[in-house]
Structures are given as C-alpha cells and as structure tokens.
PDB file of C-alpha atoms in Angstrom:
ATOM      1  CA  ASP A  26     137.276  83.948  99.334  1.00  0.00           C
ATOM      2  CA  SER A  27     140.352  83.233 101.468  1.00  0.00           C
ATOM      3  CA  GLY A  28     142.462  81.456  98.625  1.00  0.00           C
ATOM      4  CA  VAL A  29     142.350  78.536 100.656  1.00  0.00           C
ATOM      5  CA  THR A  30     140.030  75.890  99.095  1.00  0.00           C
ATOM      6  CA  GLN A  31     138.605  72.375 100.743  1.00  0.00           C
ATOM      7  CA  THR A  32     136.772  69.844  99.512  1.00  0.00           C
ATOM      8  CA  PRO A  33     134.028  68.688  99.508  1.00  0.00           C
ATOM      9  CA  LYS A  34     131.849  70.960 101.702  1.00  0.00           C
ATOM     10  CA  HIS A  35     129.776  68.379 103.314  1.00  0.00           C
ATOM     11  CA  LEU A  36     130.165  64.599 103.570  1.00  0.00           C
ATOM     12  CA  ILE A  37     128.235  62.260 105.063  1.00  0.00           C
ATOM     13  CA  THR A  38     129.539  58.503 105.649  1.00  0.00           C
ATOM     14  CA  ALA A  39     128.673  55.041 107.340  1.00  0.00           C
ATOM     15  CA  THR A  40     130.875  53.619 110.365  1.00  0.00           C
ATOM     16  CA  GLY A  41     133.677  52.182 109.191  1.00  0.00           C
ATOM     17  CA  GLN A  42     134.137  53.681 106.092  1.00  0.00           C
ATOM     18  CA  ARG A  43     137.186  55.631 104.852  1.00  0.00           C
ATOM     19  CA  VAL A  44     136.718  58.931 103.466  1.00  0.00           C
ATOM     20  CA  THR A  45     139.472  61.784 101.698  1.00  0.00           C
ATOM     21  CA  LEU A  46     139.262  65.366 102.508  1.00  0.00           C
ATOM     22  CA  ARG A  47     141.129  67.685 100.244  1.00  0.00           C
ATOM     23  CA  CYS A  48     142.403  71.542 100.894  1.00  0.00           C
ATOM     24  CA  SER A  49     144.383  73.420  98.244  1.00  0.00           C
ATOM     25  CA  PRO A  50     146.393  76.203  99.772  1.00  0.00           C
ATOM     26  CA  ARG A  51     146.686  79.520  99.416  1.00  0.00           C
ATOM     27  CA  SER A  52     148.544  80.106  96.081  1.00  0.00           C
ATOM     28  CA  GLY A  53     152.472  79.753  97.216  1.00  0.00           C
ATOM     29  CA  ASP A  54     152.146  78.609 100.443  1.00  0.00           C
ATOM     30  CA  LEU A  55     154.186  76.252 101.763  1.00  0.00           C
ATOM     31  CA  SER A  56     153.001  74.851 104.890  1.00  0.00           C
ATOM     32  CA  VAL A  57     149.140  73.231 105.592  1.00  0.00           C
ATOM     33  CA  TYR A  58     147.670  72.812 108.399  1.00  0.00           C
ATOM     34  CA  TRP A  59     144.570  70.425 109.518  1.00  0.00           C
ATOM     35  CA  TYR A  60     142.525  70.879 112.776  1.00  0.00           C
ATOM     36  CA  GLN A  61     139.732  69.186 113.873  1.00  0.00           C
ATOM     37  CA  GLN A  62     136.704  71.303 115.398  1.00  0.00           C
ATOM     38  CA  SER A  63     133.788  69.405 117.556  1.00  0.00           C
ATOM     39  CA  LEU A  64     131.690  70.748 119.871  1.00  0.00           C
ATOM     40  CA  ASP A  65     133.155  69.338 122.957  1.00  0.00           C
ATOM     41  CA  GLN A  66     137.071  69.642 122.010  1.00  0.00           C
ATOM     42  CA  GLY A  67     137.243  72.767 120.425  1.00  0.00           C
ATOM     43  CA  LEU A  68     139.821  73.067 117.612  1.00  0.00           C
ATOM     44  CA  GLN A  69     142.473  70.601 117.655  1.00  0.00           C
ATOM     45  CA  PHE A  70     145.329  70.536 115.538  1.00  0.00           C
ATOM     46  CA  LEU A  71     145.899  67.609 113.527  1.00  0.00           C
ATOM     47  CA  ILE A  72     149.025  67.681 111.769  1.00  0.00           C
ATOM     48  CA  HIS A  73     151.097  69.904 109.732  1.00  0.00           C
ATOM     49  CA  TYR A  74     153.046  69.751 105.986  1.00  0.00           C
ATOM     50  CA  TYR A  75     155.683  71.926 104.630  1.00  0.00           C
ATOM     51  CA  ASN A  76     156.779  71.951 101.625  1.00  0.00           C
ATOM     52  CA  GLY A  77     155.521  68.062 100.821  1.00  0.00           C
ATOM     53  CA  GLU A  78     157.147  67.026 104.554  1.00  0.00           C
ATOM     54  CA  GLU A  79     155.843  66.356 107.900  1.00  0.00           C
ATOM     55  CA  ARG A  80     156.567  68.840 109.993  1.00  0.00           C
ATOM     56  CA  ALA A  81     154.593  68.560 113.133  1.00  0.00           C
ATOM     57  CA  LYS A  82     152.112  65.978 114.408  1.00  0.00           C
ATOM     58  CA  GLY A  83     149.260  67.224 116.838  1.00  0.00           C
ATOM     59  CA  ASN A  84     146.048  64.802 118.188  1.00  0.00           C
ATOM     60  CA  ILE A  85     145.717  62.563 115.097  1.00  0.00           C
ATOM     61  CA  LEU A  86     144.626  59.586 115.800  1.00  0.00           C
ATOM     62  CA  GLU A  87     146.415  56.548 113.826  1.00  0.00           C
ATOM     63  CA  ARG A  88     143.325  55.558 111.828  1.00  0.00           C
ATOM     64  CA  PHE A  89     144.118  59.195 110.420  1.00  0.00           C
ATOM     65  CA  SER A  90     146.781  60.152 107.505  1.00  0.00           C
ATOM     66  CA  ALA A  91     147.776  62.765 105.425  1.00  0.00           C
ATOM     67  CA  GLN A  92     149.746  63.791 103.101  1.00  0.00           C
ATOM     68  CA  GLN A  93     151.417  66.577 101.115  1.00  0.00           C
ATOM     69  CA  PHE A  94     151.638  66.313  97.209  1.00  0.00           C
ATOM     70  CA  PRO A  95     154.332  68.191  94.825  1.00  0.00           C
ATOM     71  CA  ASP A  96     151.813  70.702  93.825  1.00  0.00           C
ATOM     72  CA  LEU A  97     151.297  71.677  97.663  1.00  0.00           C
ATOM     73  CA  HIS A  98     148.045  70.420  97.915  1.00  0.00           C
ATOM     74  CA  SER A  99     147.162  68.348 100.943  1.00  0.00           C
ATOM     75  CA  GLU A 100     144.821  65.261 101.474  1.00  0.00           C
ATOM     76  CA  LEU A 101     143.660  64.033 104.723  1.00  0.00           C
ATOM     77  CA  ASN A 102     142.340  60.396 105.045  1.00  0.00           C
ATOM     78  CA  LEU A 103     140.131  59.413 107.540  1.00  0.00           C
ATOM     79  CA  SER A 104     139.465  55.358 107.974  1.00  0.00           C
ATOM     80  CA  SER A 105     137.430  53.166 109.930  1.00  0.00           C
ATOM     81  CA  LEU A 106     135.309  55.925 110.876  1.00  0.00           C
ATOM     82  CA  GLU A 107     133.138  56.239 114.041  1.00  0.00           C
ATOM     83  CA  LEU A 108     130.868  58.510 115.303  1.00  0.00           C
ATOM     84  CA  GLY A 109     132.652  60.376 117.335  1.00  0.00           C
ATOM     85  CA  ASP A 110     135.047  61.606 113.918  1.00  0.00           C
ATOM     86  CA  SER A 111     132.057  63.626 113.093  1.00  0.00           C
ATOM     87  CA  ALA A 112     133.223  67.047 113.218  1.00  0.00           C
ATOM     88  CA  LEU A 113     134.417  70.069 111.431  1.00  0.00           C
ATOM     89  CA  TYR A 114     137.762  69.512 109.271  1.00  0.00           C
ATOM     90  CA  PHE A 115     139.893  73.061 108.622  1.00  0.00           C
ATOM     91  CA  CYS A 116     143.021  73.144 107.032  1.00  0.00           C
ATOM     92  CA  ALA A 117     144.872  76.427 106.720  1.00  0.00           C
ATOM     93  CA  SER A 118     148.312  77.382 104.973  1.00  0.00           C
ATOM     94  CA  SER A 119     151.180  79.391 105.377  1.00  0.00           C
ATOM     95  CA  VAL A 120     154.618  80.487 104.409  1.00  0.00           C
ATOM     96  CA  ASP A 121     154.814  82.389 101.266  1.00  0.00           C
ATOM     97  CA  SER A 122     157.403  80.739  99.187  1.00  0.00           C
ATOM     98  CA  ARG A 123     158.622  83.844  97.260  1.00  0.00           C
ATOM     99  CA  THR A 124     159.633  85.514  99.834  1.00  0.00           C
ATOM    100  CA  GLY A 125     159.619  82.728 102.750  1.00  0.00           C
ATOM    101  CA  ASP A 126     157.649  84.837 104.987  1.00  0.00           C
ATOM    102  CA  HIS A 127     155.333  83.595 107.423  1.00  0.00           C
ATOM    103  CA  TYR A 128     153.014  85.941 107.333  1.00  0.00           C
ATOM    104  CA  GLY A 129     150.274  84.428 109.415  1.00  0.00           C
ATOM    105  CA  TYR A 130     147.688  81.098 108.817  1.00  0.00           C
ATOM    106  CA  THR A 131     144.495  81.867 106.407  1.00  0.00           C
ATOM    107  CA  PHE A 132     142.058  79.011 106.577  1.00  0.00           C
ATOM    108  CA  GLY A 133     139.494  77.678 104.314  1.00  0.00           C
ATOM    109  CA  SER A 134     136.133  76.785 104.949  1.00  0.00           C
ATOM    110  CA  GLY A 135     136.045  73.090 106.269  1.00  0.00           C
ATOM    111  CA  THR A 136     134.763  70.134 105.367  1.00  0.00           C
ATOM    112  CA  ARG A 137     131.688  69.189 107.557  1.00  0.00           C
ATOM    113  CA  LEU A 138     132.166  65.202 108.012  1.00  0.00           C
ATOM    114  CA  THR A 139     129.108  63.581 109.491  1.00  0.00           C
ATOM    115  CA  VAL A 140     129.278  59.828 110.707  1.00  0.00           C
ATOM    116  CA  VAL A 141     126.148  57.820 110.266  1.00  0.00           C
TER     117      VAL A 141
ATOM    118  CA  ALA B  20     154.020  72.193 126.432  1.00  0.00           C
ATOM    119  CA  GLN B  21     152.033  75.752 125.645  1.00  0.00           C
ATOM    120  CA  ARG B  22     148.564  76.285 126.586  1.00  0.00           C
ATOM    121  CA  VAL B  23     145.642  78.592 125.764  1.00  0.00           C
ATOM    122  CA  THR B  24     143.113  79.562 128.123  1.00  0.00           C
ATOM    123  CA  GLN B  25     140.022  81.207 127.752  1.00  0.00           C
ATOM    124  CA  PRO B  26     138.004  81.124 131.282  1.00  0.00           C
ATOM    125  CA  GLU B  27     135.005  82.020 129.571  1.00  0.00           C
ATOM    126  CA  LYS B  28     132.761  80.026 127.430  1.00  0.00           C
ATOM    127  CA  LEU B  29     130.093  82.521 127.042  1.00  0.00           C
ATOM    128  CA  LEU B  30     130.103  86.550 126.982  1.00  0.00           C
ATOM    129  CA  SER B  31     126.865  88.390 127.004  1.00  0.00           C
ATOM    130  CA  VAL B  32     126.823  91.972 126.752  1.00  0.00           C
ATOM    131  CA  PHE B  33     124.673  94.804 125.539  1.00  0.00           C
ATOM    132  CA  LYS B  34     124.704  96.653 122.142  1.00  0.00           C
ATOM    133  CA  GLY B  35     127.074  99.694 123.340  1.00  0.00           C
ATOM    134  CA  ALA B  36     128.831  98.129 126.140  1.00  0.00           C
ATOM    135  CA  PRO B  37     132.464  97.632 126.801  1.00  0.00           C
ATOM    136  CA  VAL B  38     134.010  93.826 126.010  1.00  0.00           C
ATOM    137  CA  GLU B  39     136.577  92.346 126.931  1.00  0.00           C
ATOM    138  CA  LEU B  40     137.598  88.720 126.150  1.00  0.00           C
ATOM    139  CA  LYS B  41     140.248  86.871 128.065  1.00  0.00           C
ATOM    140  CA  CYS B  42     142.896  84.693 126.885  1.00  0.00           C
ATOM    141  CA  ASN B  43     146.199  83.668 129.250  1.00  0.00           C
ATOM    142  CA  TYR B  44     149.021  81.231 127.712  1.00  0.00           C
ATOM    143  CA  SER B  45     151.523  79.391 129.331  1.00  0.00           C
ATOM    144  CA  TYR B  46     154.473  78.957 127.214  1.00  0.00           C
ATOM    145  CA  SER B  47     158.340  79.916 128.287  1.00  0.00           C
ATOM    146  CA  GLY B  48     159.880  81.280 124.954  1.00  0.00           C
ATOM    147  CA  SER B  49     158.341  84.092 122.905  1.00  0.00           C
ATOM    148  CA  PRO B  50     155.287  82.772 121.466  1.00  0.00           C
ATOM    149  CA  GLU B  51     152.894  84.767 118.297  1.00  0.00           C
ATOM    150  CA  LEU B  52     149.481  85.476 119.897  1.00  0.00           C
ATOM    151  CA  PHE B  53     146.471  85.782 117.465  1.00  0.00           C
ATOM    152  CA  TRP B  54     142.473  86.483 118.014  1.00  0.00           C
ATOM    153  CA  TYR B  55     140.277  84.593 115.600  1.00  0.00           C
ATOM    154  CA  VAL B  56     136.632  85.153 115.090  1.00  0.00           C
ATOM    155  CA  GLN B  57     134.336  82.417 113.739  1.00  0.00           C
ATOM    156  CA  TYR B  58     130.521  83.397 112.365  1.00  0.00           C
ATOM    157  CA  SER B  59     128.015  80.871 112.413  1.00  0.00           C
ATOM    158  CA  ARG B  60     130.843  77.736 112.586  1.00  0.00           C
ATOM    159  CA  GLN B  61     132.243  79.163 109.154  1.00  0.00           C
ATOM    160  CA  ARG B  62     135.820  79.939 108.517  1.00  0.00           C
ATOM    161  CA  LEU B  63     138.192  81.266 110.813  1.00  0.00           C
ATOM    162  CA  GLN B  64     139.120  84.723 110.287  1.00  0.00           C
ATOM    163  CA  LEU B  65     142.109  86.706 111.531  1.00  0.00           C
ATOM    164  CA  LEU B  66     140.937  89.144 113.695  1.00  0.00           C
ATOM    165  CA  LEU B  67     144.419  90.438 115.311  1.00  0.00           C
ATOM    166  CA  ARG B  68     147.934  89.490 115.259  1.00  0.00           C
ATOM    167  CA  HIS B  69     150.013  91.027 118.455  1.00  0.00           C
ATOM    168  CA  ILE B  70     152.938  91.810 116.124  1.00  0.00           C
ATOM    169  CA  SER B  71     151.179  94.046 113.763  1.00  0.00           C
ATOM    170  CA  ARG B  72     149.448  95.936 116.998  1.00  0.00           C
ATOM    171  CA  GLU B  73     146.266  96.823 114.538  1.00  0.00           C
ATOM    172  CA  SER B  74     142.922  97.751 115.019  1.00  0.00           C
ATOM    173  CA  ILE B  75     140.315  95.530 113.133  1.00  0.00           C
ATOM    174  CA  LYS B  76     136.457  96.821 113.771  1.00  0.00           C
ATOM    175  CA  GLY B  77     137.360  98.104 116.452  1.00  0.00           C
ATOM    176  CA  PHE B  78     139.150  95.550 118.351  1.00  0.00           C
ATOM    177  CA  THR B  79     142.406  95.977 120.373  1.00  0.00           C
ATOM    178  CA  ALA B  80     144.322  93.274 122.248  1.00  0.00           C
ATOM    179  CA  ASP B  81     148.027  94.470 124.244  1.00  0.00           C
ATOM    180  CA  LEU B  82     150.341  91.351 125.015  1.00  0.00           C
ATOM    181  CA  ASN B  83     151.119  91.581 128.638  1.00  0.00           C
ATOM    182  CA  LYS B  84     154.463  88.966 128.903  1.00  0.00           C
ATOM    183  CA  GLY B  85     154.322  90.062 132.723  1.00  0.00           C
ATOM    184  CA  GLU B  86     150.660  88.512 133.296  1.00  0.00           C
ATOM    185  CA  THR B  87     151.140  85.783 129.999  1.00  0.00           C
ATOM    186  CA  SER B  88     147.423  87.727 128.506  1.00  0.00           C
ATOM    187  CA  PHE B  89     146.519  88.730 125.563  1.00  0.00           C
ATOM    188  CA  HIS B  90     143.068  89.890 125.937  1.00  0.00           C
ATOM    189  CA  LEU B  91     140.624  91.218 123.478  1.00  0.00           C
ATOM    190  CA  LYS B  92     138.517  94.885 123.965  1.00  0.00           C
ATOM    191  CA  LYS B  93     136.468  96.698 122.162  1.00  0.00           C
ATOM    192  CA  PRO B  94     134.949  99.746 123.901  1.00  0.00           C
ATOM    193  CA  PHE B  95     131.585  99.620 122.399  1.00  0.00           C
ATOM    194  CA  ALA B  96     130.008  96.477 121.268  1.00  0.00           C
ATOM    195  CA  GLN B  97     127.719  96.134 118.341  1.00  0.00           C
ATOM    196  CA  GLU B  98     125.180  93.237 117.337  1.00  0.00           C
ATOM    197  CA  GLU B  99     127.427  91.999 114.360  1.00  0.00           C
ATOM    198  CA  ASP B 100     130.334  91.195 116.737  1.00  0.00           C
ATOM    199  CA  SER B 101     128.282  88.392 117.844  1.00  0.00           C
ATOM    200  CA  ALA B 102     130.271  85.215 116.946  1.00  0.00           C
ATOM    201  CA  MET B 103     132.897  83.192 118.525  1.00  0.00           C
ATOM    202  CA  TYR B 104     136.540  84.602 119.284  1.00  0.00           C
ATOM    203  CA  TYR B 105     139.241  82.004 119.369  1.00  0.00           C
ATOM    204  CA  CYS B 106     142.751  83.411 121.133  1.00  0.00           C
ATOM    205  CA  ALA B 107     145.646  81.389 119.588  1.00  0.00           C
ATOM    206  CA  LEU B 108     149.435  80.630 120.033  1.00  0.00           C
ATOM    207  CA  SER B 109     152.338  79.484 117.535  1.00  0.00           C
ATOM    208  CA  GLU B 110     155.652  78.955 119.276  1.00  0.00           C
ATOM    209  CA  ASP B 111     157.949  80.070 116.775  1.00  0.00           C
ATOM    210  CA  ARG B 112     156.871  83.513 114.931  1.00  0.00           C
ATOM    211  CA  GLU B 113     159.724  83.077 112.258  1.00  0.00           C
ATOM    212  CA  ALA B 114     159.159  79.143 111.439  1.00  0.00           C
ATOM    213  CA  GLY B 115     155.247  79.064 110.576  1.00  0.00           C
ATOM    214  CA  THR B 116     154.681  76.216 113.650  1.00  0.00           C
ATOM    215  CA  ALA B 117     151.140  75.347 114.351  1.00  0.00           C
ATOM    216  CA  LEU B 118     148.705  77.279 115.824  1.00  0.00           C
ATOM    217  CA  ILE B 119     147.411  75.968 119.192  1.00  0.00           C
ATOM    218  CA  PHE B 120     144.029  77.228 120.048  1.00  0.00           C
ATOM    219  CA  GLY B 121     142.059  78.304 123.375  1.00  0.00           C
ATOM    220  CA  LYS B 122     138.274  76.830 123.546  1.00  0.00           C
ATOM    221  CA  GLY B 123     136.969  80.041 122.735  1.00  0.00           C
ATOM    222  CA  THR B 124     134.568  82.059 123.671  1.00  0.00           C
ATOM    223  CA  THR B 125     131.017  83.345 122.343  1.00  0.00           C
ATOM    224  CA  LEU B 126     130.366  86.701 122.231  1.00  0.00           C
ATOM    225  CA  SER B 127     126.584  87.332 122.282  1.00  0.00           C
ATOM    226  CA  VAL B 128     125.278  91.011 121.540  1.00  0.00           C
ATOM    227  CA  SER B 129     122.035  92.138 122.587  1.00  0.00           C
ATOM    228  CA  SER B 130     120.258  95.099 121.857  1.00  0.00           C
TER     229      SER B 130
END
C-alpha cells in the first residue's frame, strides 16, 4: 500500500455521462497530481493542486475539472464522456506538510474508466 | 517546454544480459529526473531518483547533463524485471512541480 488511495478501482459508464474519481493523498501530503494513462498517449499530466489551490494545468480537457478539499483529498470530475476518455486515471501526492519537503511522488493504484 | 524522450518502445533481452533503457530530456534549467516502473498497468513505483543516487533492484542511472540523458542500466537482467519503465522529469526539485513522463519502454526478459 503506497498510502495514496483511489476510488473506485473500476468504473464502467455510458457516453455522455458524468463521473467523479476520488483520491486521498498520503497522510500529510499537500500536493495532488492527476494523470491520464491511455495506450496511445502514455501518461499525460492533467492538473496539480497544492493545499487546496490549483497550481498547474496540463493537457486537461474543458469537460474535465478537479478540486482539492480542506482535508486534502481531491476529486476529478469527467463530464460528457466520450469513448476516447477510456483510460487509467492515476493520482499522485507529494510535499510533506510537516517538513515542507518535496520528497518525491507517490502514486495510487488508479481508476480504470471504461466508457461504452 | 520540457520533453522526455524514450526512443525504444520495446526492449527484449535474455536473462543475464545487460540492460540499458535510454532516456533523453530537453530542459534548459536543472530538472529532477526519475525512473518509475509499472507492472501489468498497476501502480507506478519509484525506481530511482537522480538526486538520491541509489541503486534499486540492481538498477542504476546517471544524469549526464552534457548529453541531457538519464539512461537506466542493469548489468544482469532477471525475468522479474519485465515491466514498463518510465523516465520522468520535474522542473523544480524544490517546489514539487508535476512530473512529465516519457512514453515508456517495455522491457521483456526471457530465459
């Protein structure tokens, strides 16, 4: 167990629907990063939150949004889903709140989204 | 913009042979470089971080700033090394900026 928890592990939904993916970072970590892994595009950075605030955006579609809550967990919302959104979605956490140390990045086990 | 290039999609070797997974990067500053391993599309696990200069599972990697490379090496491959390997870059080692990944190399070790 890496300490980063992602739920659900698997999700199957229809085109046009909306889903929410959840990430609980390693205890005390302030930063959460979201990534999309597809077979053709590899690992694409989507968005980074630090202590509740958006820090950086990557290749995130306008149909996707995210937030980080006061307890530091994060949610990634995917709407108007298309077949091409089928992928593994990973989150990672970093930055120890006790020391401020950016020790590296710890990844969760991912959510496998299938859009049918 | 930063970019990470892993030129080989697939590397096949025999057990006991040396392995070198190539990684080149383009970034004008002083990035932090990582190698991650992923088994069967599961969680990415940190293998190496260049600033720690550790050797994990027999793998080593040296940052060559002149050639902007961070190749991963192991002298004798094992079957359990078969996995996907990703090289990644972070712009600012102090601030924890997001990792940018290469497209990955699948290592296949056969007996």
